[in-house]
Tab-separated table of N, CA, C and O in Angstrom:
chain	number	residue	atom	x	y	z
T	1	MET	N	0.819	-1.173	0.000
T	1	MET	CA	0.000	0.000	0.000
T	1	MET	C	0.872	1.249	0.000
T	1	MET	O	0.601	2.189	-0.746
T	2	ALA	N	1.912	1.246	0.808
T	2	ALA	CA	2.784	2.418	0.890
T	2	ALA	C	3.476	2.679	-0.445
T	2	ALA	O	3.616	3.840	-0.860
T	3	GLY	N	3.896	1.624	-1.118
T	3	GLY	CA	4.560	1.791	-2.406
T	3	GLY	C	3.628	2.339	-3.472
T	3	GLY	O	4.000	3.199	-4.276
T	4	THR	N	2.391	1.866	-3.471
T	4	THR	CA	1.412	2.328	-4.448
T	4	THR	C	1.055	3.786	-4.199
T	4	THR	O	1.072	4.613	-5.120
T	5	LEU	N	0.745	4.118	-2.956
T	5	LEU	CA	0.427	5.502	-2.611
T	5	LEU	C	1.639	6.398	-2.816
T	5	LEU	O	1.523	7.520	-3.327
T	6	GLY	N	2.809	5.891	-2.444
T	6	GLY	CA	4.037	6.662	-2.638
T	6	GLY	C	4.293	6.992	-4.101
T	6	GLY	O	4.709	8.100	-4.441
T	7	MET	N	4.029	6.044	-4.971
T	7	MET	CA	4.206	6.283	-6.405
T	7	MET	C	3.244	7.358	-6.891
T	7	MET	O	3.626	8.242	-7.655
T	8	PHE	N	2.001	7.301	-6.443
T	8	PHE	CA	1.009	8.297	-6.820
T	8	PHE	C	1.449	9.691	-6.358
T	8	PHE	O	1.449	10.647	-7.141
T	9	VAL	N	1.837	9.797	-5.108
T	9	VAL	CA	2.254	11.088	-4.544
T	9	VAL	C	3.518	11.590	-5.245
T	9	VAL	O	3.631	12.781	-5.575
T	10	TRP	N	4.475	10.696	-5.501
T	10	TRP	CA	5.720	11.080	-6.171
T	10	TRP	C	5.434	11.655	-7.560
T	10	TRP	O	5.956	12.698	-7.928
T	11	GLU	N	4.623	10.958	-8.325
T	11	GLU	CA	4.310	11.421	-9.678
T	11	GLU	C	3.662	12.801	-9.646
T	11	GLU	O	4.012	13.673	-10.435
T	12	GLN	N	2.724	13.004	-8.736
T	12	GLN	CA	2.076	14.306	-8.657
T	12	GLN	C	3.052	15.378	-8.181
T	12	GLN	O	3.011	16.496	-8.682
T	13	ALA	N	3.932	15.031	-7.249
T	13	ALA	CA	4.919	16.001	-6.761
T	13	ALA	C	5.895	16.417	-7.859
T	13	ALA	O	6.428	17.526	-7.842
T	14	GLN	N	6.108	15.523	-8.827
T	14	GLN	CA	6.997	15.828	-9.946
T	14	GLN	C	6.275	16.593	-11.056
T	14	GLN	O	6.845	16.845	-12.111
T	15	GLY	N	5.002	16.911	-10.846
T	15	GLY	CA	4.256	17.694	-11.809
T	15	GLY	C	3.437	16.894	-12.800
T	15	GLY	O	2.889	17.452	-13.751
T	16	ALA	N	3.332	15.600	-12.593
T	16	ALA	CA	2.553	14.765	-13.508
T	16	ALA	C	1.063	15.053	-13.330
T	16	ALA	O	0.609	15.380	-12.233
T	17	ALA	N	0.334	14.891	-14.399
T	17	ALA	CA	-1.119	15.051	-14.349
T	17	ALA	C	-1.723	13.950	-13.486
T	17	ALA	O	-1.126	12.883	-13.304
T	18	LEU	N	-2.922	14.201	-12.986
T	18	LEU	CA	-3.631	13.223	-12.168
T	18	LEU	C	-3.756	11.884	-12.887
T	18	LEU	O	-3.560	10.825	-12.294
T	19	GLU	N	-4.022	11.902	-14.189
T	19	GLU	CA	-4.182	10.669	-14.961
T	19	GLU	C	-2.892	9.855	-15.016
T	19	GLU	O	-2.921	8.633	-14.939
T	20	VAL	N	-1.765	10.530	-15.133
T	20	VAL	CA	-0.470	9.847	-15.156
T	20	VAL	C	-0.176	9.251	-13.782
T	20	VAL	O	0.257	8.095	-13.672
T	21	ALA	N	-0.408	10.025	-12.732
T	21	ALA	CA	-0.174	9.528	-11.372
T	21	ALA	C	-1.058	8.324	-11.079
T	21	ALA	O	-0.619	7.340	-10.481
T	22	ARG	N	-2.306	8.387	-11.517
T	22	ARG	CA	-3.244	7.284	-11.322
T	22	ARG	C	-2.748	6.027	-12.051
T	22	ARG	O	-2.763	4.926	-11.501
T	23	THR	N	-2.324	6.199	-13.286
T	23	THR	CA	-1.836	5.067	-14.082
T	23	THR	C	-0.593	4.453	-13.438
T	23	THR	O	-0.471	3.221	-13.355
T	24	ALA	N	0.313	5.284	-12.973
T	24	ALA	CA	1.534	4.790	-12.324
T	24	ALA	C	1.196	4.020	-11.050
T	24	ALA	O	1.780	2.958	-10.785
T	25	ALA	N	0.246	4.515	-10.280
T	25	ALA	CA	-0.134	3.842	-9.035
T	25	ALA	C	-0.758	2.471	-9.313
T	25	ALA	O	-0.412	1.482	-8.670
T	26	VAL	N	-1.642	2.402	-10.283
T	26	VAL	CA	-2.278	1.126	-10.618
T	26	VAL	C	-1.236	0.127	-11.114
T	26	VAL	O	-1.236	-1.045	-10.714
T	27	ASN	N	-0.327	0.583	-11.968
T	27	ASN	CA	0.710	-0.312	-12.473
T	27	ASN	C	1.647	-0.766	-11.360
T	27	ASN	O	2.120	-1.904	-11.367
T	28	THR	N	1.913	0.095	-10.396
T	28	THR	CA	2.750	-0.290	-9.256
T	28	THR	C	2.068	-1.399	-8.465
T	28	THR	O	2.699	-2.406	-8.114
T	29	LEU	N	0.784	-1.244	-8.202
T	29	LEU	CA	0.035	-2.259	-7.467
T	29	LEU	C	0.063	-3.605	-8.195
T	29	LEU	O	0.303	-4.652	-7.590
T	30	VAL	N	-0.144	-3.585	-9.487
T	30	VAL	CA	-0.158	-4.828	-10.267
T	30	VAL	C	1.241	-5.460	-10.303
T	30	VAL	O	1.380	-6.681	-10.198
T	31	MET	N	2.282	-4.653	-10.425
T	31	MET	CA	3.642	-5.203	-10.440
T	31	MET	C	4.007	-5.795	-9.076
T	31	MET	O	4.717	-6.798	-8.994
T	32	PHE	N	3.507	-5.171	-7.997
T	32	PHE	CA	3.686	-5.778	-6.667
T	32	PHE	C	3.122	-7.197	-6.667
T	32	PHE	O	3.746	-8.129	-6.163
T	33	GLN	N	1.949	-7.373	-7.233
T	33	GLN	CA	1.316	-8.681	-7.260
T	33	GLN	C	2.110	-9.686	-8.095
T	33	GLN	O	2.235	-10.850	-7.724
T	34	ALA	N	2.656	-9.236	-9.216
T	34	ALA	CA	3.450	-10.128	-10.071
T	34	ALA	C	4.722	-10.577	-9.349
T	34	ALA	O	5.083	-11.759	-9.383
T	35	VAL	N	5.384	-9.655	-8.669
T	35	VAL	CA	6.609	-9.997	-7.930
T	35	VAL	C	6.261	-10.923	-6.769
T	35	VAL	O	6.970	-11.900	-6.504
T	36	TYR	N	5.172	-10.640	-6.089
T	36	TYR	CA	4.752	-11.487	-4.971
T	36	TYR	C	4.427	-12.900	-5.448
T	36	TYR	O	4.734	-13.880	-4.765
T	37	LEU	N	3.825	-13.000	-6.613
T	37	LEU	CA	3.531	-14.319	-7.188
T	37	LEU	C	4.817	-15.129	-7.361
T	37	LEU	O	4.865	-16.319	-7.018
T	38	LEU	N	5.860	-14.507	-7.875
T	38	LEU	CA	7.136	-15.214	-8.032
T	38	LEU	C	7.705	-15.637	-6.683
T	38	LEU	O	8.232	-16.737	-6.535
T	39	ASN	N	7.604	-14.763	-5.712
T	39	ASN	CA	8.209	-15.024	-4.413
T	39	ASN	C	7.421	-16.032	-3.594
T	39	ASN	O	7.998	-16.828	-2.849
T	40	SER	N	6.114	-16.020	-3.705
T	40	SER	CA	5.297	-16.864	-2.835
T	40	SER	C	5.195	-18.309	-3.315
T	40	SER	O	4.501	-19.116	-2.689
T	41	ARG	N	5.873	-18.656	-4.370
T	41	ARG	CA	5.860	-20.049	-4.827
T	41	ARG	C	6.546	-20.964	-3.830
T	41	ARG	O	6.357	-22.168	-3.839
T	42	PHE	N	7.352	-20.400	-2.943
T	42	PHE	CA	8.038	-21.161	-1.901
T	42	PHE	C	7.620	-20.577	-0.565
T	42	PHE	O	7.921	-19.418	-0.277
T	43	LEU	N	6.931	-21.371	0.247
T	43	LEU	CA	6.356	-20.859	1.483
T	43	LEU	C	7.413	-20.328	2.447
T	43	LEU	O	7.310	-19.205	2.919
T	44	LEU	N	8.432	-21.117	2.727
T	44	LEU	CA	9.475	-20.679	3.651
T	44	LEU	C	10.865	-20.659	3.021
T	44	LEU	O	11.743	-19.957	3.492
T	45	ALA	N	11.076	-21.446	1.990
T	45	ALA	CA	12.388	-21.471	1.343
T	45	ALA	C	12.595	-20.183	0.559
T	45	ALA	O	11.658	-19.586	0.036
T	46	SER	N	13.836	-19.774	0.488
T	46	SER	CA	14.154	-18.583	-0.290
T	46	SER	C	13.872	-18.844	-1.761
T	46	SER	O	14.179	-19.903	-2.289
T	47	ALA	N	13.269	-17.890	-2.401
T	47	ALA	CA	12.959	-18.034	-3.825
T	47	ALA	C	14.186	-17.740	-4.682
T	47	ALA	O	14.224	-18.112	-5.847
T	48	TRP	N	15.185	-17.087	-4.129
T	48	TRP	CA	16.330	-16.638	-4.927
T	48	TRP	C	17.086	-17.762	-5.637
T	48	TRP	O	17.212	-17.722	-6.845
T	49	PRO	N	17.582	-18.780	-4.948
T	49	PRO	CA	18.321	-19.793	-5.710
T	49	PRO	C	17.413	-20.646	-6.584
T	49	PRO	O	17.865	-21.270	-7.523
T	50	HIS	N	16.138	-20.684	-6.286
T	50	HIS	CA	15.190	-21.516	-7.021
T	50	HIS	C	14.438	-20.732	-8.082
T	50	HIS	O	13.557	-21.267	-8.719
T	51	GLN	N	14.750	-19.456	-8.222
T	51	GLN	CA	13.943	-18.607	-9.096
T	51	GLN	C	14.006	-19.074	-10.540
T	51	GLN	O	14.949	-18.829	-11.253
T	52	THR	N	13.018	-19.787	-10.912
T	52	THR	CA	12.887	-20.257	-12.277
T	52	THR	C	11.418	-20.234	-12.646
T	52	THR	O	10.562	-20.382	-11.790
T	53	LEU	N	11.125	-20.038	-13.882
T	53	LEU	CA	9.746	-20.006	-14.327
T	53	LEU	C	9.306	-21.352	-14.889
T	53	LEU	O	8.214	-21.486	-15.410
T	54	ARG	N	10.179	-22.359	-14.779
T	54	ARG	CA	9.869	-23.655	-15.377
T	54	ARG	C	8.998	-24.552	-14.522
T	54	ARG	O	8.401	-25.468	-15.032
T	55	GLY	N	8.919	-24.328	-13.226
T	55	GLY	CA	8.198	-25.249	-12.343
T	55	GLY	C	6.720	-25.348	-12.633
T	55	GLY	O	6.207	-26.400	-12.978
T	56	ASN	N	6.022	-24.285	-12.517
T	56	ASN	CA	4.579	-24.267	-12.722
T	56	ASN	C	4.288	-23.464	-13.986
T	56	ASN	O	4.559	-22.271	-14.042
T	57	PRO	N	3.726	-24.087	-15.012
T	57	PRO	CA	3.513	-23.375	-16.272
T	57	PRO	C	2.512	-22.232	-16.163
T	57	PRO	O	2.493	-21.344	-17.011
T	58	TRP	N	1.701	-22.222	-15.120
T	58	TRP	CA	0.718	-21.152	-14.957
T	58	TRP	C	1.363	-19.847	-14.490
T	58	TRP	O	0.799	-18.776	-14.724
T	59	VAL	N	2.509	-19.923	-13.830
T	59	VAL	CA	3.152	-18.708	-13.323
T	59	VAL	C	3.615	-17.806	-14.464
T	59	VAL	O	3.225	-16.636	-14.518
T	60	PRO	N	4.440	-18.279	-15.402
T	60	PRO	CA	4.842	-17.373	-16.483
T	60	PRO	C	3.665	-16.943	-17.357
T	60	PRO	O	3.615	-15.801	-17.819
T	61	LEU	N	2.710	-17.836	-17.540
T	61	LEU	CA	1.529	-17.489	-18.319
T	61	LEU	C	0.743	-16.378	-17.630
T	61	LEU	O	0.294	-15.418	-18.271
T	62	SER	N	0.567	-16.497	-16.330
T	62	SER	CA	-0.151	-15.476	-15.564
T	62	SER	C	0.569	-14.138	-15.620
T	62	SER	O	-0.057	-13.090	-15.810
T	63	ILE	N	1.877	-14.154	-15.461
T	63	ILE	CA	2.645	-12.913	-15.502
T	63	ILE	C	2.587	-12.289	-16.889
T	63	ILE	O	2.419	-11.071	-17.030
T	64	ALA	N	2.698	-13.100	-17.917
T	64	ALA	CA	2.598	-12.573	-19.289
T	64	ALA	C	1.228	-11.947	-19.524
T	64	ALA	O	1.120	-10.872	-20.137
T	65	LEU	N	0.178	-12.596	-19.041
T	65	LEU	CA	-1.174	-12.065	-19.188
T	65	LEU	C	-1.324	-10.746	-18.422
T	65	LEU	O	-1.889	-9.777	-18.940
T	66	ILE	N	-0.813	-10.712	-17.207
T	66	ILE	CA	-0.878	-9.494	-16.393
T	66	ILE	C	-0.154	-8.346	-17.095
T	66	ILE	O	-0.670	-7.234	-17.192
T	67	VAL	N	1.045	-8.610	-17.581
T	67	VAL	CA	1.822	-7.563	-18.256
T	67	VAL	C	1.105	-7.096	-19.526
T	67	VAL	O	1.006	-5.894	-19.787
T	68	GLY	N	0.578	-8.028	-20.285
T	68	GLY	CA	-0.151	-7.654	-21.498
T	68	GLY	C	-1.364	-6.786	-21.203
T	68	GLY	O	-1.603	-5.772	-21.873
T	69	LEU	N	-2.134	-7.177	-20.201
T	69	LEU	CA	-3.305	-6.392	-19.828
T	69	LEU	C	-2.918	-5.023	-19.280
T	69	LEU	O	-3.597	-4.025	-19.543
T	70	GLN	N	-1.819	-4.967	-18.548
T	70	GLN	CA	-1.366	-3.672	-18.029
T	70	GLN	C	-0.891	-2.757	-19.153
T	70	GLN	O	-1.114	-1.547	-19.111
T	71	LEU	N	-0.239	-3.319	-20.149
T	71	LEU	CA	0.178	-2.503	-21.296
T	71	LEU	C	-1.041	-1.983	-22.047
T	71	LEU	O	-1.065	-0.825	-22.490
T	72	LEU	N	-2.063	-2.813	-22.165
T	72	LEU	CA	-3.315	-2.376	-22.784
T	72	LEU	C	-3.942	-1.255	-21.948
T	72	LEU	O	-4.335	-0.214	-22.484
T	73	PHE	N	-4.008	-1.453	-20.647
T	73	PHE	CA	-4.550	-0.456	-19.731
T	73	PHE	C	-3.784	0.864	-19.834
T	73	PHE	O	-4.363	1.938	-19.789
T	74	THR	N	-2.470	0.766	-19.991
T	74	THR	CA	-1.617	1.949	-19.966
T	74	THR	C	-1.571	2.693	-21.296
T	74	THR	O	-1.482	3.917	-21.304
T	75	TYR	N	-1.641	1.980	-22.404
T	75	TYR	CA	-1.388	2.643	-23.688
T	75	TYR	C	-2.567	2.662	-24.668
T	75	TYR	O	-2.506	3.383	-25.660
T	76	ALA	N	-3.636	1.929	-24.421
T	76	ALA	CA	-4.777	1.923	-25.348
T	76	ALA	C	-5.652	3.160	-25.099
T	76	ALA	O	-6.109	3.379	-23.974
T	77	PRO	N	-5.886	3.966	-26.125
T	77	PRO	CA	-6.689	5.184	-25.940
T	77	PRO	C	-8.085	4.940	-25.358
T	77	PRO	O	-8.560	5.732	-24.541
T	78	PHE	N	-8.751	3.842	-25.739
T	78	PHE	CA	-10.085	3.606	-25.183
T	78	PHE	C	-10.027	3.359	-23.680
T	78	PHE	O	-10.974	3.665	-22.948
T	79	MET	N	-8.911	2.800	-23.195
T	79	MET	CA	-8.748	2.594	-21.754
T	79	MET	C	-8.553	3.932	-21.041
T	79	MET	O	-9.010	4.108	-19.913
T	80	HIS	N	-7.867	4.863	-21.699
T	80	HIS	CA	-7.677	6.191	-21.106
T	80	HIS	C	-9.024	6.858	-20.889
T	80	HIS	O	-9.258	7.488	-19.859
T	81	THR	N	-9.901	6.705	-21.864
T	81	THR	CA	-11.242	7.284	-21.753
T	81	THR	C	-12.046	6.579	-20.668
T	81	THR	O	-12.690	7.226	-19.839
T	82	LEU	N	-11.968	5.276	-20.642
T	82	LEU	CA	-12.748	4.478	-19.698
T	82	LEU	C	-12.294	4.673	-18.252
T	82	LEU	O	-13.114	4.795	-17.340
T	83	PHE	N	-10.967	4.697	-18.026
T	83	PHE	CA	-10.432	4.738	-16.660
T	83	PHE	C	-9.794	6.067	-16.274
T	83	PHE	O	-9.257	6.188	-15.175
T	84	HIS	N	-9.793	7.041	-17.174
T	84	HIS	CA	-9.167	8.349	-16.918
T	84	HIS	C	-7.685	8.177	-16.569
T	84	HIS	O	-7.203	8.640	-15.544
T	85	THR	N	-6.998	7.462	-17.437
T	85	THR	CA	-5.574	7.199	-17.277
T	85	THR	C	-4.807	7.853	-18.418
T	85	THR	O	-5.404	8.474	-19.297
T	86	ALA	N	-3.499	7.699	-18.398
T	86	ALA	CA	-2.640	8.280	-19.435
T	86	ALA	C	-1.423	7.387	-19.616
T	86	ALA	O	-1.061	6.616	-18.716
T	87	PRO	N	-0.770	7.472	-20.774
T	87	PRO	CA	0.427	6.654	-21.004
T	87	PRO	C	1.572	7.068	-20.077
T	87	PRO	O	1.635	8.207	-19.628
T	88	LEU	N	2.456	6.120	-19.807
T	88	LEU	CA	3.618	6.371	-18.955
T	88	LEU	C	4.892	6.373	-19.782
T	88	LEU	O	5.008	5.641	-20.761
T	89	GLY	N	5.861	7.150	-19.323
T	89	GLY	CA	7.180	7.158	-19.943
T	89	GLY	C	8.069	6.076	-19.343
T	89	GLY	O	7.726	5.451	-18.324
T	90	ALA	N	9.216	5.871	-19.948
T	90	ALA	CA	10.152	4.839	-19.497
T	90	ALA	C	10.630	5.075	-18.070
T	90	ALA	O	10.798	4.121	-17.294
T	91	GLU	N	10.820	6.351	-17.694
T	91	GLU	CA	11.310	6.619	-16.335
T	91	GLU	C	10.312	6.185	-15.283
T	91	GLU	O	10.688	5.715	-14.211
T	92	ALA	N	9.025	6.337	-15.572
T	92	ALA	CA	7.996	5.881	-14.624
T	92	ALA	C	8.044	4.366	-14.477
T	92	ALA	O	7.911	3.843	-13.371
T	93	TRP	N	8.269	3.649	-15.572
T	93	TRP	CA	8.348	2.184	-15.507
T	93	TRP	C	9.550	1.729	-14.685
T	93	TRP	O	9.459	0.739	-13.953
T	94	VAL	N	10.656	2.452	-14.779
T	94	VAL	CA	11.834	2.105	-13.968
T	94	VAL	C	11.485	2.242	-12.492
T	94	VAL	O	11.785	1.351	-11.687
T	95	ARG	N	10.831	3.344	-12.125
T	95	ARG	CA	10.417	3.527	-10.732
T	95	ARG	C	9.436	2.446	-10.295
T	95	ARG	O	9.547	1.904	-9.194
T	96	ILE	N	8.492	2.117	-11.151
T	96	ILE	CA	7.500	1.098	-10.820
T	96	ILE	C	8.176	-0.247	-10.540
T	96	ILE	O	7.891	-0.903	-9.538
T	97	VAL	N	9.076	-0.651	-11.399
T	97	VAL	CA	9.755	-1.941	-11.225
T	97	VAL	C	10.617	-1.937	-9.967
T	97	VAL	O	10.596	-2.898	-9.184
T	98	LEU	N	11.344	-0.860	-9.728
T	98	LEU	CA	12.191	-0.798	-8.528
T	98	LEU	C	11.353	-0.830	-7.256
T	98	LEU	O	11.707	-1.524	-6.295
T	99	ILE	N	10.258	-0.108	-7.245
T	99	ILE	CA	9.390	-0.128	-6.070
T	99	ILE	C	8.777	-1.519	-5.897
T	99	ILE	O	8.714	-2.055	-4.792
T	100	ALA	N	8.341	-2.129	-6.983
T	100	ALA	CA	7.728	-3.456	-6.902
T	100	ALA	C	8.714	-4.506	-6.407
T	100	ALA	O	8.328	-5.434	-5.693
T	101	LEU	N	9.971	-4.361	-6.763
T	101	LEU	CA	10.976	-5.326	-6.296
T	101	LEU	C	11.177	-5.259	-4.786
T	101	LEU	O	11.677	-6.210	-4.188
T	102	SER	N	10.771	-4.161	-4.165
T	102	SER	CA	10.916	-4.056	-2.708
T	102	SER	C	10.106	-5.149	-2.001
T	102	SER	O	10.515	-5.634	-0.952
T	103	ILE	N	8.987	-5.567	-2.574
T	103	ILE	CA	8.175	-6.614	-1.944
T	103	ILE	C	8.939	-7.940	-1.943
T	103	ILE	O	8.817	-8.733	-1.016
T	104	TYR	N	9.749	-8.163	-2.961
T	104	TYR	CA	10.565	-9.370	-3.020
T	104	TYR	C	11.525	-9.402	-1.824
T	104	TYR	O	11.630	-10.409	-1.123
T	105	VAL	N	12.182	-8.284	-1.590
T	105	VAL	CA	13.142	-8.184	-0.482
T	105	VAL	C	12.421	-8.335	0.856
T	105	VAL	O	12.885	-9.063	1.743
T	106	ILE	N	11.276	-7.704	1.007
T	106	ILE	CA	10.525	-7.770	2.268
T	106	ILE	C	10.067	-9.201	2.556
T	106	ILE	O	10.226	-9.695	3.675
T	107	VAL	N	9.543	-9.879	1.561
T	107	VAL	CA	9.059	-11.248	1.769
T	107	VAL	C	10.231	-12.200	2.020
T	107	VAL	O	10.139	-13.085	2.875
T	108	GLU	N	11.334	-12.014	1.331
T	108	GLU	CA	12.515	-12.848	1.583
T	108	GLU	C	13.037	-12.637	3.005
T	108	GLU	O	13.438	-13.593	3.670
T	109	LEU	N	13.015	-11.402	3.473
T	109	LEU	CA	13.435	-11.116	4.849
T	109	LEU	C	12.496	-11.795	5.845
T	109	LEU	O	12.944	-12.389	6.822
T	110	GLU	N	11.197	-11.729	5.583
T	110	GLU	CA	10.234	-12.392	6.456
T	110	GLU	C	10.478	-13.899	6.496
T	110	GLU	O	10.483	-14.515	7.559
T	111	LYS	N	10.701	-14.514	5.333
T	111	LYS	CA	10.964	-15.955	5.293
T	111	LYS	C	12.240	-16.293	6.046
T	111	LYS	O	12.294	-17.299	6.755
T	112	TRP	N	13.259	-15.474	5.908
T	112	TRP	CA	14.516	-15.696	6.623
T	112	TRP	C	14.283	-15.645	8.127
T	112	TRP	O	14.799	-16.490	8.864
T	113	LEU	N	13.510	-14.645	8.582
T	113	LEU	CA	13.221	-14.532	10.015
T	113	LEU	C	12.477	-15.761	10.531
T	113	LEU	O	12.795	-16.287	11.592
T	114	VAL	N	11.513	-16.235	9.783
T	114	VAL	CA	10.751	-17.415	10.201
T	114	VAL	C	11.643	-18.646	10.246
T	114	VAL	O	11.605	-19.425	11.197
T	115	ARG	N	12.479	-18.812	9.218
T	115	ARG	CA	13.374	-19.990	9.175
T	115	ARG	C	14.396	-19.969	10.296
T	115	ARG	O	14.720	-21.001	10.873
T	116	ASN	N	14.926	-18.812	10.602
T	116	ASN	CA	16.054	-18.730	11.532
T	116	ASN	C	15.672	-18.402	12.976
T	116	ASN	O	16.483	-18.604	13.869
T	117	THR	N	14.501	-17.878	13.193
T	117	THR	CA	14.117	-17.531	14.563
T	117	THR	C	12.823	-18.182	14.990
T	117	THR	O	12.513	-18.209	16.174
T	118	GLY	N	12.053	-18.667	14.037
T	118	GLY	CA	10.754	-19.249	14.357
T	118	GLY	C	9.674	-18.215	14.612
T	118	GLY	O	8.544	-18.547	14.864
T	119	VAL	N	10.046	-16.944	14.561
T	119	VAL	CA	9.099	-15.866	14.793
T	119	VAL	C	8.295	-15.631	13.520
T	119	VAL	O	8.861	-15.501	12.432
T	120	ARG	N	7.002	-15.584	13.643
T	120	ARG	CA	6.127	-15.309	12.497
T	120	ARG	C	5.871	-13.811	12.445
T	120	ARG	O	5.441	-13.210	13.397
T	121	VAL	N	6.139	-13.237	11.288
T	121	VAL	CA	5.877	-11.826	11.066
T	121	VAL	C	4.534	-11.724	10.355
T	121	VAL	O	4.310	-12.370	9.357
T	122	VAL	N	3.649	-10.928	10.897
T	122	VAL	CA	2.307	-10.809	10.322
T	122	VAL	C	2.252	-9.652	9.364
T	122	VAL	O	2.769	-8.652	9.497
């Protein structure tokens, strides 16, 4: 939630229109979900050494579908009219991906804490 709201506030603080900030926030939320999907394939084991898309064929398919739909949401003019959004530049996508990767680090840290201390982080 903080990353999504932070992206929205950042875009507006940089002078972006409301539609651009809205689009960036939605894409940040969806990218968080895609990264979490990759990470949550292993309940307690670290996903890092095992990170492969070959195990479950639905994972890469789901991510490809999510990315395709997000690109449609972001760049199709009829979607701009329907959702009051706007296209994003490359710099916004870099920020979105970097912010979304933070969930990977947070979940890996949580798994490490559970494995090594037995403490469950809620």
